[in-house]
Amino acid sequence: MTTLKDLEINYDSPNWCPGCGDFGIWLSLKKAIVELDLNPSKVVLVSGIGCSGKLPYWVKTYGFNGLHGRPIPVAEGIRLANHELTVIVIGGDGDQYAEGGNHLLHAMRRNVNITLLVHNNQIYGLTTGQYSPTTDIGEKNKATPIPTVEPPLNPLSLAISAGATFVARGFAGDTILETNLLKEAIKHKGFAIIDSLQPCVTFNQKNTYSWFYERIINVNEKGHDPTDKMKAFALSEQWPLKKASQDDEKEQIPVGILYKEQRLSWEEGIPQIAKMPLVKQLRQEVDINSLLDELL
Amino acid sequence: MIDIQWMIGGEAGYGIMTTGVMMSKIFTRLGLSVFDYVEYPSLIRGGHNAYYVRGSDEKVYSQKKTVDILVALNHETIEKHKDELVPQSVILYDSNSIKLKNEFSKGILTIPIPLLDMMNDLQIDHLMINTITIGASLALLYDDFSLLQKIMQDTFIKKGEEVVAINTKTSKAGFDFIKEKYNGVFKKKFSLNQQSSLLMSGADAVALGAIRAGLKFAAIYPMTPINSILTKLTQHALSYNIIVKEPEDEIAGINMAIGASFAGVRSMVATSGGGFSLMVESVGLAAQTETPLVIVMGMRPGPATGMPTWTEQGDLRFVMHAAQGDFPRIILTPGDIDECFSLTLRAFNLAEKYQLPVVVLVDKYLMEGHATVKIDKLRLENAWYRIDRGKIVSSAQLKGIKDFKRYILTNDGISPRSLPGQEGGISFSGSDEHDERGLYNEDADMREAMMEKRFKKLKTLEKEILVPQVYGSKNAEITLIEFGSTKLPCLEAMKCLQDEEININVIHFSWVHPFPSKHFIQLVKKSKKTIVVEGNYSGQFEGILRERTGFVPDDRLRKYNGRPFYPEEIIAKIKEII
Ligand SMILES: Cc1ncc(C[n+]2csc(CCOP(=O)(O)OP(=O)(O)O)c2C)c(N)n1
Ligand code: SF4
């Protein structure tokens, strides 16, 4: 039995700003691992750069913290080398939707069997508050005082159309919801993305905990059928708004599993690893004599 | 002595490449030592392609300038290559499309072949006119068609008996045409090879080396000149259980390879300058996380897209300095096809033993050229090779360890690594500077200790450094100093000059970083006059020589027009200064 204690590293603790949404996601991830009773030695957390990207430092599983925007291809390599590992990618909205956009797009298309957990605080945290691809249009702040003219990217509708087979929105302020989503996403065979609303208490004065509490609606509790792709798409389009809204009191932000589908995952289509993971196939002797004969 | 260079020229799309390789096979089976080399623009259809095949009953290292048998599929070939002809050269040309005026001196034999008419008689697609010329070329050299029949069988059997039959019939027509009308015009005698040599390209050699070294994962985004590595690996991916991925870009490729290597398998990427530019940041990632990685980097002229299908040695400084920060890496520079194989084998062991990026720096000239390689030598190398995975902890070693320290400070600079999935080996690797556990750490002392730990590897691996090879006599009038594929024309030049009793030797570097300074100084002490020969404008290699050893050569020869050195150019330079 894996317990929360097993996941604790005893020589350091998170240094996020007090109140940061990252704490809620961190806790939820640990709870999901415990509740699924995953062996920490068989879990790899892969992250990029950002406040969010530090999370793997503080969970006692295998961890790889790569470069800004690049955790997905690292995770893909790990999965192909050893698909017996549970691979979870942790990124920020800048990390995943800006710098790493190309990799994200292709990982979803491929249906790589990994879970992507995006800490979406609609801002760049670690570089002190610049716009991110999910910042609302018309927003301004101290780091970037000219109001942005770029409409926000919609990660969930993008994911549904690009071929992700598990698409959900979580919220750092609701760890029960977040834990459940993570458990479902980890169990899911294929590419699972959880875009997690994450208040950045230091740089984002608009999207606060209370702002979210007033707006989120759990679609699963409202009877949404996640296999209905058109409905899922419609829900995903509900937020973020593409235009600056006069009346954003009325915004409703769907959370929960919006879309789910069963489709052959990337590695299931690779015969080289049908019998065993690559990492278990290394041999001292590799006979290339037949290849030499071919060149005679 | 036999020394003959055959060349075919024509528009892309007429199977020039296949014909060239086939001619190399014919030469190989005729018992010759072979080198071949292809020139083509970055076009799929049209444009001028030229394939040179050189064979000799003595060892040949490179192409030469003069052509003995020229096969011209269009007039442009004659225009472009007539200066390469010498008395006694033979031109086989398509008399349906080319009308020769009296442009050749008496010594040159012109043989018109009505290729299009013949194709119409055979009722075969005119795109196969090249196949007639293979048969015709063989007829000039050798009396027995069965040699080519066998090659057709070997080459096309995978595509089915019918393809074999058509190719055999077409080439036989060319063979018979020459035998009837021009029998015995080309007076050289050959004996059949005892199959002691095989024909391979540099790309074949790298791919085979990687497979033998236990490669399990490759992520390669296509780019000239390493495409054939991708093809070769994919062809054998299933039988050797290797995953070969074509990623969305080179950034993804190198990160996938790092992920796979972190998870415990031998992995590699292959690219050219443009792709390597994209990979650069992750070269540093491999270094900082101390993840083993083999990078095959195929040079071609830059900057930007430069001349995509031509050759140059302009990326030496780039691979040496690529990525921010200061970290150890290894750069190997194979000089011939044998070395492409043996250094690829070595690269995988070095990467894992020292947990750092190893660049195998090759170029278009090597990758796409073929040469005969002694099969015994390859088999020996193959049999000797032992996969050395370096310090990977065993499960037994992990028993009883509470907090595994992935980056523990050691005297040799190498910290044992655990692999994800290993019980008790939980560890953390990151792109940040860190402490022994891998946790990011910006402490001044820790930074120093970690930097020193990583750089200690260079001391530890000193014994592995490949000493520059001296070819030729120990005491020579002139010493050529080169790295990588420039070895080939230099050795060829040396051979030619020895025939004229001019005494030169060649110092070849197949390992350039960390630079084998001490060894070089010892070697060059005996040299009287030195020339650095390299394929770039600014003298990158000479600069490194100076920087690392203080050594200043007497002279230099550089080339940067996209073409490899011709031995004749090196000879001319030498004659100029003696
Ligand atoms: C290639 C590169 N460009 C820029 C940076 C600087 N950088 C560090 S984190 C970051 C953005 C972080 O934002 P996000 O991904 O949303 O994560 P957060 O800090 O908000 O969790 C940037 C631009 C970098 N590390 N690497
Ligand atoms: S800057 Fe924002 S995202 Fe980063 S730790 Fe602080 S609150 Fe969290």
Coordinates of C-alpha atoms and ligand atoms in Angstrom, one line a residue, chain A residues 15-23 50-52 54 119 121 123-129 198-204, ligand 2:
Chain A
N15 CA 8.6 27.1 -2.3
W16 CA 5.6 28.3 -4.2
C17 CA 4.1 31.6 -3.0
P18 CA 1.8 31.0 0.0
G19 CA -1.7 30.4 -1.4
C20 CA -0.5 29.4 -4.9
G21 CA -2.9 27.1 -6.7
D22 CA 0.1 24.8 -7.3
F23 CA -0.3 23.5 -3.8
G50 CA 7.8 27.4 -14.8
C51 CA 6.5 27.5 -11.2
S52 CA 4.5 24.5 -12.1
K54 CA 9.0 22.4 -10.1
H119 CA -1.4 24.4 -14.4
N121 CA -2.9 30.3 -14.3
I123 CA -0.1 34.1 -16.9
Y124 CA 3.6 33.5 -16.8
G125 CA 4.4 33.0 -13.1
L126 CA 8.1 32.3 -12.9
T127 CA 9.1 35.2 -15.2
T128 CA 6.9 37.5 -13.1
G129 CA 3.6 38.0 -14.7
Q198 CA -4.7 27.5 -11.0
P199 CA -4.9 30.8 -9.3
C200 CA -1.6 32.7 -9.3
V201 CA -2.1 34.7 -6.2
T202 CA 0.9 36.9 -7.0
F203 CA 0.5 38.0 -10.6
N204 CA -3.1 37.3 -11.6
Ligands
SF4_2 S1 4.2 33.3 -9.0 FE1 2.1 32.6 -9.1 S2 2.2 30.5 -10.0 FE2 4.2 31.1 -9.3 S3 4.4 30.3 -7.2 FE3 3.7 32.4 -7.0 S4 1.5 32.2 -7.0 FE4 2.3 30.3 -7.8

